[in-house]
Amino acid sequence: MNWTLTGIKVNPQAKKLAYAWLLFAVSTLIFAGIFAFLVAMARTPVIQDFLPKQKDYFYIALVGHVDLAVVIWFLAFMGVLWTLSMAGFSGVRTDFKTAWAGFVLSAVGTLLITITALFGLGSAIIANYIPIISHPLFYAGIIMFAAGLLITVADAVITVIYVVKNKVFPEYLPVVSFGMFISAVTVIAAMICFSLAFYFLKIPSLHGAFFERLFWGGGHILQFVNTIGMVLVWLLLTNICLKTMPLTERFAKLLLLYYLVFVIPSPLLFFMYNVHSQAYKDAFTKLMQFGLGPSTIIFAFFILKTMWCKHKTNEIDWKDPGISSLAMSVVMFAMGGVISLFIHGINVKIPSHYHGVIGGVTLAFMGLAYHMLSLFDRDITFKKLAKIQPYLYGIGQILFVVGLFLAGAHGVQRKTFGVEQNLDSIMKMLGMSIMGIGGLVAILGGGAFVINMLVSMVKKPSESGRKNSLNV
C-alpha cells in the first residue's frame, strides 16, 4: 500500500507499530481529559464550591493533565510519524525489535505516571514544562518513558544516516522524513539539555526550584519538537485534503533547517550560564522566541494562502475534519503567539498563551489522525461527529484562552484554585467563567475525538476503510 502522506511504501511491520503508537497516543487523552475536567471545575466560580476541599489533589490532577496532554500525547503521536516517515527505509532493517522496545518502555512508563496521578500518590511539584509528582512510581514512569522515546528517535536517526550514507533511497528524503529526522535530532538535543542540567545542579532535591531548573532548558527544546511536528502535519493535511503542496519541498526543508540552527547549540548554554541564574532562564526563552517564530509564521502564511485560494474556487470541504482541524490549528497557534506579546507578571495570561499554542498542535494532530484510519484499513465510525468535533474542540479552546487572558489582565494569579484565586471583581469572575465554559466545551470536543478514534480503531478492518475513511 502506498501511503499518500509520504508517497512511500509502508510494510505490514511498520503499520503494526504505527497503529500501536496511534492507539497509545489517543488513549492518553482519556485520562488527560479526566484530569482537565477536575482542574477546570476547580477554577470555575460557583462550581468550585461543590468540589472536595482537598485542594492538593487538584494540583496532582494538574500534573496528570499537563504531562499526559502536553508531553506524552504529543510525543506519542510523533511516534506514529517517526514510524511511518521512516517506513520507506524499512528494507535496510531485518526487524523492528528495537523500535518495539522503545514503544513498550514508553507505554509502560505512561501507565505508571497515570496510576500515580489517578490515585493521588505523593505530592505535586508544579514545575514548568514537566510538572512532577514526588513518588517513586512517578519517577520510574518518567524515566521509562524518556528511555523509550530516546530509543525511538535514536532508531530513526540511525536509519536515516544509514540510508543517506549508503544511498538506499533513490532520489532524496521526502520532506516528511526530512522533518521527522530533524525532530528526532531535536529530541536528542532536549535529552542532552536535561542531562546537563542534572549534572550542573549537582545535588538532587525534591524542591520545586530543582525541577524548575532541571526541565527549563530541555522543556524549551521540546517545544521545537512539537512545533516541527505541527507544521509537518499542516503540510500533510494540505496535501491530503487539498491535493496540493503550499510551498516547494526545498523551501520547506530550508524552513525546517532554521529550527535546527537554534536547537543544535542549545546544550552550549549550560557552559555559558549558571543553571541557578536568571540569565540561564532568559537565554532559553530568547532561543525559543527567535527560533520558533519566523519559520512557523511563513508556514502558516502559505497554508492560509492555499486554503483561501481553494475556498474562492469552491475546492475546499469545510466538513472534512482534516480541513477544519487545519484551519482551527493555525488560528489557535496564532492566538497563542500574539498573546505571548502581552504577558507581564505571573498571572493566567501565561497559561492563556500556552493553551493557545498547544491547542494548535493538538488540533493538527487530531485532523491527521482521522485520515490515518484508512491507512490501517479502518473507517470513521461516527462520521457526522467527526465533521463537528474539530469546531467543538477549537471553539472551546478559544473561549478557554480568551477567558484566561481576560482574567489575567485583571490580576488573577497563575497556579491558584478556589478561594485562592481572589475573584473579587466582575471582570475576574467573567474571565474565569468564560474559561470554565470553554474548558467544558473543549473537553466535550476532546472526548468526542477520543471516543470516535478508539471505536474506529478497535473495530475490525473493513473494505470501506481501505478505500477512504471519510467517504459518507
GROMACS .gro file of C-alpha atoms in nm:
model
  472
    1MET     CA    1   0.000   0.000   0.000
    2ASN     CA    2   0.133   0.345  -0.091
    3TRP     CA    3   0.059   0.596   0.181
    4THR     CA    4  -0.026   0.936   0.034
    5LEU     CA    5   0.115   1.116   0.338
    6THR     CA    6   0.470   1.021   0.242
    7GLY     CA    7   0.447   0.866  -0.101
    8ILE     CA    8   0.650   0.566   0.014
    9LYS     CA    9   0.558   0.206   0.073
   10VAL     CA   10   0.456   0.108   0.426
   11ASN     CA   11   0.515  -0.257   0.506
   12PRO     CA   12   0.298  -0.459   0.749
   13GLN     CA   13   0.553  -0.439   1.033
   14ALA     CA   14   0.567  -0.060   1.015
   15LYS     CA   15   0.187  -0.042   1.003
   16LYS     CA   16   0.155  -0.254   1.319
   17LEU     CA   17   0.397  -0.035   1.510
   18ALA     CA   18   0.236   0.287   1.383
   19TYR     CA   19  -0.106   0.151   1.482
   20ALA     CA   20   0.024   0.077   1.832
   21TRP     CA   21   0.167   0.429   1.870
   22LEU     CA   22  -0.159   0.587   1.750
   23LEU     CA   23  -0.373   0.377   1.984
   24PHE     CA   24  -0.138   0.464   2.269
   25ALA     CA   25  -0.145   0.836   2.184
   26VAL     CA   26  -0.524   0.855   2.167
   27SER     CA   27  -0.560   0.652   2.488
   28THR     CA   28  -0.352   0.903   2.685
   29LEU     CA   29  -0.616   1.166   2.611
   30ILE     CA   30  -0.878   0.971   2.810
   31PHE     CA   31  -0.711   1.044   3.141
   32ALA     CA   32  -0.579   1.380   3.024
   33GLY     CA   33  -0.945   1.478   2.974
   34ILE     CA   34  -1.049   1.348   3.316
   35PHE     CA   35  -0.774   1.548   3.483
   36ALA     CA   36  -0.857   1.855   3.272
   37PHE     CA   37  -1.220   1.837   3.385
   38LEU     CA   38  -1.119   1.833   3.751
   39VAL     CA   39  -0.878   2.123   3.706
   40ALA     CA   40  -1.121   2.339   3.505
   41MET     CA   41  -1.404   2.286   3.752
   42ALA     CA   42  -1.177   2.366   4.046
   43ARG     CA   43  -1.124   2.712   3.895
   44THR     CA   44  -1.481   2.784   3.784
   45PRO     CA   45  -1.688   3.020   4.004
   46VAL     CA   46  -1.981   2.860   4.194
   47ILE     CA   47  -1.897   2.507   4.072
   48GLN     CA   48  -1.572   2.514   4.268
   49ASP     CA   49  -1.774   2.541   4.589
   50PHE     CA   50  -1.926   2.196   4.534
   51LEU     CA   51  -1.595   2.017   4.477
   52PRO     CA   52  -1.394   1.845   4.750
   53LYS     CA   53  -1.188   2.081   4.961
   54GLN     CA   54  -0.880   1.862   4.928
   55LYS     CA   55  -0.706   2.114   4.704
   56ASP     CA   56  -0.382   1.916   4.699
   57TYR     CA   57  -0.543   1.661   4.470
   58PHE     CA   58  -0.623   1.929   4.215
   59TYR     CA   59  -0.253   2.009   4.191
   60ILE     CA   60  -0.190   1.639   4.131
   61ALA     CA   61  -0.467   1.641   3.868
   62LEU     CA   62  -0.296   1.940   3.706
   63VAL     CA   63   0.030   1.746   3.686
   64GLY     CA   64  -0.150   1.446   3.536
   65HIS     CA   65  -0.325   1.663   3.278
   66VAL     CA   66  -0.015   1.856   3.171
   67ASP     CA   67   0.211   1.553   3.145
   68LEU     CA   68  -0.043   1.346   2.951
   69ALA     CA   69  -0.192   1.617   2.729
   70VAL     CA   70   0.112   1.835   2.662
   71VAL     CA   71   0.410   1.600   2.684
   72ILE     CA   72   0.309   1.237   2.628
   73TRP     CA   73   0.020   1.283   2.381
   74PHE     CA   74   0.237   1.499   2.156
   75LEU     CA   75   0.543   1.273   2.167
   76ALA     CA   76   0.337   0.954   2.131
   77PHE     CA   77   0.172   1.096   1.819
   78MET     CA   78   0.517   1.189   1.694
   79GLY     CA   79   0.598   0.821   1.744
   80VAL     CA   80   0.340   0.745   1.474
   81LEU     CA   81   0.507   0.992   1.240
   82TRP     CA   82   0.860   0.869   1.315
   83THR     CA   83   0.748   0.515   1.236
   84LEU     CA   84   0.566   0.600   0.914
   85SER     CA   85   0.809   0.859   0.781
   86MET     CA   86   1.092   0.606   0.813
   87ALA     CA   87   0.879   0.321   0.673
   88GLY     CA   88   1.019   0.361   0.323
   89PHE     CA   89   1.360   0.271   0.461
   90SER     CA   90   1.240  -0.048   0.629
   91GLY     CA   91   1.422  -0.254   0.369
   92VAL     CA   92   1.752  -0.172   0.541
   93ARG     CA   93   1.648  -0.343   0.864
   94THR     CA   94   1.572  -0.708   0.938
   95ASP     CA   95   1.327  -0.649   1.222
   96PHE     CA   96   1.157  -0.388   1.438
   97LYS     CA   97   1.266  -0.522   1.779
   98THR     CA   98   1.446  -0.203   1.879
   99ALA     CA   99   1.155   0.017   1.771
  100TRP     CA  100   0.907  -0.205   1.959
  101ALA     CA  101   1.126  -0.190   2.270
  102GLY     CA  102   1.106   0.189   2.259
  103PHE     CA  103   0.729   0.176   2.227
  104VAL     CA  104   0.681  -0.071   2.515
  105LEU     CA  105   0.903   0.128   2.750
  106SER     CA  106   0.715   0.450   2.670
  107ALA     CA  107   0.373   0.287   2.713
  108VAL     CA  108   0.456   0.120   3.045
  109GLY     CA  109   0.614   0.442   3.174
  110THR     CA  110   0.298   0.633   3.086
  111LEU     CA  111   0.086   0.375   3.269
  112LEU     CA  112   0.291   0.431   3.587
  113ILE     CA  113   0.256   0.810   3.555
  114THR     CA  114  -0.121   0.779   3.508
  115ILE     CA  115  -0.164   0.546   3.807
  116THR     CA  116   0.034   0.785   4.029
  117ALA     CA  117  -0.182   1.083   3.933
  118LEU     CA  118  -0.513   0.897   3.932
  119PHE     CA  119  -0.473   0.765   4.285
  120GLY     CA  120  -0.317   1.084   4.419
  121LEU     CA  121   0.007   0.919   4.529
  122GLY     CA  122   0.276   1.155   4.654
  123SER     CA  123   0.266   1.534   4.631
  124ALA     CA  124   0.263   1.765   4.330
  125ILE     CA  125   0.558   1.982   4.230
  126ILE     CA  126   0.435   2.237   3.975
  127ALA     CA  127   0.743   2.296   3.759
  128ASN     CA  128   0.724   2.445   3.411
  129TYR     CA  129   0.711   2.211   3.108
  130ILE     CA  130   0.723   1.883   3.302
  131PRO     CA  131   0.549   1.906   3.642
  132ILE     CA  132   0.626   1.626   3.884
  133ILE     CA  133   0.452   1.408   4.142
  134SER     CA  134   0.701   1.327   4.415
  135HIS     CA  135   0.661   0.950   4.428
  136PRO     CA  136   0.891   0.660   4.324
  137LEU     CA  137   0.627   0.524   4.085
  138PHE     CA  138   0.611   0.855   3.901
  139TYR     CA  139   0.989   0.885   3.880
  140ALA     CA  140   1.010   0.531   3.740
  141GLY     CA  141   0.740   0.616   3.486
  142ILE     CA  142   0.902   0.936   3.362
  143ILE     CA  143   1.242   0.765   3.328
  144MET     CA  144   1.090   0.470   3.137
  145PHE     CA  145   0.901   0.700   2.903
  146ALA     CA  146   1.214   0.906   2.837
  147ALA     CA  147   1.419   0.591   2.773
  148GLY     CA  148   1.160   0.457   2.530
  149LEU     CA  149   1.144   0.790   2.350
  150LEU     CA  150   1.522   0.807   2.322
  151ILE     CA  151   1.535   0.456   2.174
  152THR     CA  152   1.266   0.552   1.922
  153VAL     CA  153   1.436   0.870   1.800
  154ALA     CA  154   1.783   0.714   1.801
  155ASP     CA  155   1.646   0.434   1.583
  156ALA     CA  156   1.501   0.692   1.343
  157VAL     CA  157   1.825   0.892   1.325
  158ILE     CA  158   2.043   0.585   1.271
  159THR     CA  159   1.809   0.463   0.996
  160VAL     CA  160   1.827   0.792   0.807
  161ILE     CA  161   2.204   0.818   0.843
  162TYR     CA  162   2.242   0.465   0.706
  163VAL     CA  163   2.008   0.539   0.416
  164VAL     CA  164   2.184   0.861   0.317
  165LYS     CA  165   2.533   0.714   0.359
  166ASN     CA  166   2.456   0.407   0.150
  167LYS     CA  167   2.228   0.586  -0.097
  168VAL     CA  168   1.946   0.341  -0.033
  169PHE     CA  169   1.677   0.594  -0.120
  170PRO     CA  170   1.671   0.655  -0.497
  171GLU     CA  171   1.642   1.034  -0.503
  172TYR     CA  172   1.615   1.244  -0.186
  173LEU     CA  173   1.447   1.236   0.151
  174PRO     CA  174   1.077   1.327   0.129
  175VAL     CA  175   1.002   1.644   0.325
  176VAL     CA  176   0.814   1.449   0.594
  177SER     CA  177   1.103   1.210   0.653
  178PHE     CA  178   1.344   1.504   0.647
  179GLY     CA  179   1.137   1.696   0.901
  180MET     CA  180   1.092   1.396   1.129
  181PHE     CA  181   1.468   1.338   1.118
  182ILE     CA  182   1.517   1.696   1.236
  183SER     CA  183   1.257   1.649   1.510
  184ALA     CA  184   1.436   1.330   1.624
  185VAL     CA  185   1.765   1.519   1.646
  186THR     CA  186   1.581   1.787   1.843
  187VAL     CA  187   1.456   1.530   2.095
  188ILE     CA  188   1.814   1.411   2.143
  189ALA     CA  189   1.923   1.773   2.200
  190ALA     CA  190   1.648   1.810   2.463
  191MET     CA  191   1.768   1.493   2.638
  192ILE     CA  192   2.123   1.629   2.642
  193CYS     CA  193   1.991   1.951   2.796
  194PHE     CA  194   1.810   1.758   3.069
  195SER     CA  195   2.127   1.559   3.141
  196LEU     CA  196   2.348   1.869   3.156
  197ALA     CA  197   2.101   2.046   3.384
  198PHE     CA  198   2.104   1.747   3.621
  199TYR     CA  199   2.485   1.744   3.616
  200PHE     CA  200   2.526   2.116   3.686
  201LEU     CA  201   2.258   2.120   3.957
  202LYS     CA  202   2.491   1.874   4.135
  203ILE     CA  203   2.273   1.785   4.436
  204PRO     CA  204   1.929   1.635   4.355
  205SER     CA  205   1.643   1.785   4.552
  206LEU     CA  206   1.269   1.737   4.585
  207HIS     CA  207   1.208   2.112   4.594
  208GLY     CA  208   1.023   2.286   4.314
  209ALA     CA  209   1.323   2.505   4.228
  210PHE     CA  210   1.531   2.196   4.144
  211PHE     CA  211   1.280   2.058   3.893
  212GLU     CA  212   1.216   2.406   3.753
  213ARG     CA  213   1.585   2.440   3.663
  214LEU     CA  214   1.612   2.074   3.559
  215PHE     CA  215   1.336   2.089   3.299
  216TRP     CA  216   1.369   2.453   3.191
  217GLY     CA  217   1.625   2.415   2.911
  218GLY     CA  218   1.514   2.080   2.771
  219GLY     CA  219   1.150   2.182   2.809
  220HIS     CA  220   1.206   2.476   2.578
  221ILE     CA  221   1.372   2.250   2.321
  222LEU     CA  222   1.076   2.008   2.334
  223GLN     CA  223   0.860   2.297   2.212
  224PHE     CA  224   1.066   2.289   1.892
  225VAL     CA  225   0.976   1.919   1.859
  226ASN     CA  226   0.604   1.996   1.897
  227THR     CA  227   0.618   2.284   1.651
  228ILE     CA  228   0.811   2.088   1.388
  229GLY     CA  229   0.557   1.808   1.419
  230MET     CA  230   0.270   2.054   1.383
  231VAL     CA  231   0.399   2.226   1.069
  232LEU     CA  232   0.470   1.889   0.908
  233VAL     CA  233   0.113   1.785   0.981
  234TRP     CA  234  -0.006   2.115   0.831
  235LEU     CA  235   0.177   2.021   0.510
  236LEU     CA  236   0.037   1.669   0.518
  237LEU     CA  237  -0.322   1.784   0.568
  238THR     CA  238  -0.289   2.040   0.290
  239ASN     CA  239  -0.155   1.771   0.059
  240ILE     CA  240  -0.420   1.515   0.156
  241CYS     CA  241  -0.727   1.739   0.170
  242LEU     CA  242  -0.644   2.000  -0.094
  243LYS     CA  243  -0.429   1.784  -0.322
  244THR     CA  244  -0.152   2.041  -0.332
  245MET     CA  245   0.166   2.145  -0.153
  246PRO     CA  246   0.155   2.505  -0.026
  247LEU     CA  247   0.528   2.556  -0.091
  248THR     CA  248   0.813   2.373  -0.259
  249GLU     CA  249   0.990   2.088  -0.079
  250ARG     CA  250   1.323   2.271  -0.098
  251PHE     CA  251   1.179   2.584   0.065
  252ALA     CA  252   1.003   2.372   0.329
  253LYS     CA  253   1.331   2.197   0.411
  254LEU     CA  254   1.509   2.532   0.447
  255LEU     CA  255   1.241   2.647   0.691
  256LEU     CA  256   1.281   2.323   0.887
  257LEU     CA  257   1.658   2.368   0.898
  258TYR     CA  258   1.604   2.712   1.051
  259TYR     CA  259   1.463   2.543   1.362
  260LEU     CA  260   1.774   2.327   1.383
  261VAL     CA  261   2.002   2.633   1.379
  262PHE     CA  262   1.868   2.722   1.724
  263VAL     CA  263   1.843   2.366   1.855
  264ILE     CA  264   2.197   2.238   1.791
  265PRO     CA  265   2.382   2.500   2.002
  266SER     CA  266   2.132   2.481   2.290
  267PRO     CA  267   2.345   2.248   2.510
  268LEU     CA  268   2.627   2.505   2.497
  269LEU     CA  269   2.416   2.743   2.706
  270PHE     CA  270   2.482   2.524   3.009
  271PHE     CA  271   2.852   2.607   2.980
  272MET     CA  272   2.782   2.977   2.932
  273TYR     CA  273   2.539   3.038   3.219
  274ASN     CA  274   2.494   2.919   3.575
  275VAL     CA  275   2.181   2.700   3.589
  276HIS     CA  276   2.076   2.882   3.906
  277SER     CA  277   2.085   3.223   3.735
  278GLN     CA  278   1.810   3.422   3.570
  279ALA     CA  279   2.039   3.464   3.269
  280TYR     CA  280   2.017   3.087   3.212
  281LYS     CA  281   1.637   3.101   3.203
  282ASP     CA  282   1.635   3.412   2.983
  283ALA     CA  283   1.875   3.253   2.733
  284PHE     CA  284   1.643   2.960   2.664
  285THR     CA  285   1.342   3.190   2.650
  286LYS     CA  286   1.510   3.403   2.382
  287LEU     CA  287   1.623   3.090   2.198
  288MET     CA  288   1.261   2.980   2.168
  289GLN     CA  289   1.131   3.328   2.084
  290PHE     CA  290   1.368   3.377   1.791
  291GLY     CA  291   1.384   3.013   1.686
  292LEU     CA  292   1.016   2.920   1.664
  293GLY     CA  293   0.853   3.229   1.518
  294PRO     CA  294   0.989   3.303   1.168
  295SER     CA  295   0.958   2.959   1.006
  296THR     CA  296   0.622   2.888   1.168
  297ILE     CA  297   0.480   3.222   1.052
  298ILE     CA  298   0.594   3.152   0.695
  299PHE     CA  299   0.446   2.802   0.700
  300ALA     CA  300   0.117   2.943   0.835
  301PHE     CA  301   0.108   3.216   0.569
  302PHE     CA  302   0.142   2.970   0.281
  303ILE     CA  303  -0.109   2.730   0.437
  304LEU     CA  304  -0.370   3.005   0.479
  305LYS     CA  305  -0.297   3.141   0.131
  306THR     CA  306  -0.356   2.797  -0.019
  307MET     CA  307  -0.677   2.748   0.179
  308TRP     CA  308  -0.807   3.090   0.075
  309CYS     CA  309  -0.737   3.021  -0.294
  310LYS     CA  310  -0.916   2.686  -0.272
  311HIS     CA  311  -1.206   2.847  -0.086
  312LYS     CA  312  -1.253   3.109  -0.360
  313THR     CA  313  -1.280   2.835  -0.622
  314ASN     CA  314  -1.508   2.618  -0.405
  315GLU     CA  315  -1.245   2.343  -0.389
  316ILE     CA  316  -1.248   2.312  -0.012
  317ASP     CA  317  -1.477   2.098   0.202
  318TRP     CA  318  -1.522   2.259   0.543
  319LYS     CA  319  -1.695   1.944   0.668
  320ASP     CA  320  -1.374   1.746   0.626
  321PRO     CA  321  -1.225   1.716   0.978
  322GLY     CA  322  -0.882   1.746   0.821
  323ILE     CA  323  -0.968   2.088   0.678
  324SER     CA  324  -1.146   2.219   0.988
  325SER     CA  325  -0.865   2.093   1.214
  326LEU     CA  326  -0.606   2.257   0.991
  327ALA     CA  327  -0.784   2.595   0.992
  328MET     CA  328  -0.854   2.590   1.366
  329SER     CA  329  -0.497   2.479   1.435
  330VAL     CA  330  -0.345   2.776   1.255
  331VAL     CA  331  -0.586   3.016   1.429
  332MET     CA  332  -0.517   2.870   1.774
  333PHE     CA  333  -0.140   2.872   1.732
  334ALA     CA  334  -0.152   3.232   1.607
  335MET     CA  335  -0.362   3.334   1.909
  336GLY     CA  336  -0.109   3.178   2.143
  337GLY     CA  337   0.173   3.361   1.970
  338VAL     CA  338   0.001   3.701   1.982
  339ILE     CA  339  -0.095   3.661   2.348
  340SER     CA  340   0.271   3.597   2.437
  341LEU     CA  341   0.342   3.960   2.342
  342PHE     CA  342   0.114   4.082   2.622
  343ILE     CA  343   0.247   3.871   2.909
  344HIS     CA  344   0.360   4.071   3.210
  345GLY     CA  345   0.392   3.928   3.560
  346ILE     CA  346   0.282   3.589   3.694
  347ASN     CA  347  -0.085   3.563   3.604
  348VAL     CA  348  -0.316   3.343   3.397
  349LYS     CA  349  -0.220   3.519   3.074
  350ILE     CA  350   0.073   3.274   3.076
  351PRO     CA  351  -0.146   2.959   3.058
  352SER     CA  352  -0.366   3.151   2.813
  353HIS     CA  353  -0.065   3.176   2.582
  354TYR     CA  354   0.047   2.817   2.603
  355HIS     CA  355  -0.306   2.674   2.581
  356GLY     CA  356  -0.338   2.859   2.252
  357VAL     CA  357  -0.014   2.711   2.125
  358ILE     CA  358  -0.072   2.355   2.246
  359GLY     CA  359  -0.432   2.374   2.127
  360GLY     CA  360  -0.296   2.444   1.780
  361VAL     CA  361  -0.068   2.140   1.794
  362THR     CA  362  -0.347   1.915   1.926
  363LEU     CA  363  -0.594   2.022   1.656
  364ALA     CA  364  -0.344   1.949   1.381
  365PHE     CA  365  -0.273   1.603   1.521
  366MET     CA  366  -0.646   1.531   1.558
  367GLY     CA  367  -0.710   1.619   1.194
  368LEU     CA  368  -0.435   1.390   1.069
  369ALA     CA  369  -0.545   1.107   1.300
  370TYR     CA  370  -0.880   1.086   1.119
  371HIS     CA  371  -0.706   1.050   0.785
  372MET     CA  372  -0.468   0.789   0.921
  373LEU     CA  373  -0.754   0.546   0.980
  374SER     CA  374  -0.767   0.450   0.614
  375LEU     CA  375  -0.401   0.351   0.633
  376PHE     CA  376  -0.499   0.090   0.892
  377ASP     CA  377  -0.799  -0.022   0.682
  378ARG     CA  378  -1.043   0.140   0.924
  379ASP     CA  379  -1.340   0.363   0.864
  380ILE     CA  380  -1.455   0.655   1.079
  381THR     CA  381  -1.740   0.514   1.286
  382PHE     CA  382  -1.925   0.837   1.366
  383LYS     CA  383  -1.879   1.048   1.053
  384LYS     CA  384  -2.120   1.327   1.148
  385LEU     CA  385  -1.947   1.363   1.484
  386ALA     CA  386  -1.609   1.382   1.308
  387LYS     CA  387  -1.735   1.674   1.099
  388ILE     CA  388  -1.822   1.891   1.400
  389GLN     CA  389  -1.563   1.770   1.651
  390PRO     CA  390  -1.274   1.998   1.543
  391TYR     CA  391  -1.504   2.302   1.562
  392LEU     CA  392  -1.630   2.193   1.904
  393TYR     CA  393  -1.281   2.147   2.043
  394GLY     CA  394  -1.143   2.456   1.870
  395ILE     CA  395  -1.420   2.692   1.983
  396GLY     CA  396  -1.393   2.555   2.336
  397GLN     CA  397  -1.020   2.618   2.341
  398ILE     CA  398  -1.065   2.969   2.202
  399LEU     CA  399  -1.313   3.052   2.481
  400PHE     CA  400  -1.076   2.895   2.734
  401VAL     CA  401  -0.785   3.106   2.609
  402VAL     CA  402  -0.987   3.430   2.589
  403GLY     CA  403  -1.128   3.376   2.938
  404LEU     CA  404  -0.784   3.319   3.089
  405PHE     CA  405  -0.643   3.622   2.909
  406LEU     CA  406  -0.926   3.844   3.034
  407ALA     CA  407  -0.888   3.718   3.391
  408GLY     CA  408  -0.510   3.753   3.376
  409ALA     CA  409  -0.540   4.109   3.250
  410HIS     CA  410  -0.731   4.186   3.570
  411GLY     CA  411  -0.486   4.018   3.805
  412VAL     CA  412  -0.592   3.656   3.855
  413GLN     CA  413  -0.275   3.475   3.955
  414ARG     CA  414  -0.138   3.164   3.793
  415LYS     CA  415  -0.149   2.819   3.960
  416THR     CA  416  -0.419   2.911   4.212
  417PHE     CA  417  -0.750   2.736   4.276
  418GLY     CA  418  -1.077   2.801   4.458
  419VAL     CA  419  -1.076   3.093   4.701
  420GLU     CA  420  -0.703   3.148   4.639
  421GLN     CA  421  -0.793   3.299   4.301
  422ASN     CA  422  -0.938   3.603   4.480
  423LEU     CA  423  -1.219   3.663   4.230
  424ASP     CA  424  -1.319   3.998   4.379
  425SER     CA  425  -1.428   4.181   4.063
  426ILE     CA  426  -1.683   4.132   3.786
  427MET     CA  427  -1.412   4.109   3.519
  428LYS     CA  428  -1.224   3.841   3.709
  429MET     CA  429  -1.546   3.645   3.753
  430LEU     CA  430  -1.638   3.694   3.387
  431GLY     CA  431  -1.298   3.584   3.262
  432MET     CA  432  -1.286   3.269   3.474
  433SER     CA  433  -1.648   3.187   3.388
  434ILE     CA  434  -1.569   3.208   3.016
  435MET     CA  435  -1.267   2.990   3.086
  436GLY     CA  436  -1.486   2.733   3.262
  437ILE     CA  437  -1.742   2.724   2.980
  438GLY     CA  438  -1.467   2.697   2.720
  439GLY     CA  439  -1.299   2.422   2.919
  440LEU     CA  440  -1.619   2.218   2.927
  441VAL     CA  441  -1.677   2.263   2.553
  442ALA     CA  442  -1.315   2.171   2.475
  443ILE     CA  443  -1.339   1.861   2.696
  444LEU     CA  444  -1.655   1.757   2.510
  445GLY     CA  445  -1.471   1.808   2.181
  446GLY     CA  446  -1.171   1.613   2.304
  447GLY     CA  447  -1.395   1.337   2.436
  448ALA     CA  448  -1.574   1.316   2.101
  449PHE     CA  449  -1.240   1.272   1.927
  450VAL     CA  450  -1.120   1.003   2.167
  451ILE     CA  451  -1.444   0.802   2.151
  452ASN     CA  452  -1.463   0.824   1.772
  453MET     CA  453  -1.100   0.724   1.725
  454LEU     CA  454  -1.099   0.441   1.979
  455VAL     CA  455  -1.421   0.286   1.848
  456SER     CA  456  -1.294   0.317   1.491
  457MET     CA  457  -0.955   0.168   1.573
  458VAL     CA  458  -1.070  -0.134   1.774
  459LYS     CA  459  -1.320  -0.240   1.507
  460LYS     CA  460  -1.209  -0.500   1.256
  461PRO     CA  461  -1.056  -0.373   0.929
  462SER     CA  462  -1.315  -0.310   0.659
  463GLU     CA  463  -1.325  -0.275   0.282
  464SER     CA  464  -1.474   0.075   0.314
  465GLY     CA  465  -1.185   0.170   0.538
  466ARG     CA  466  -0.940   0.053   0.273
  467LYS     CA  467  -1.098   0.288   0.020
  468ASN     CA  468  -1.136   0.610   0.214
  469SER     CA  469  -1.212   0.667   0.580
  470LEU     CA  470  -1.401   0.989   0.501
  471ASN     CA  471  -1.646   0.868   0.239
  472VAL     CA  472  -2.003   0.926   0.357
   0.00000   0.00000   0.00000
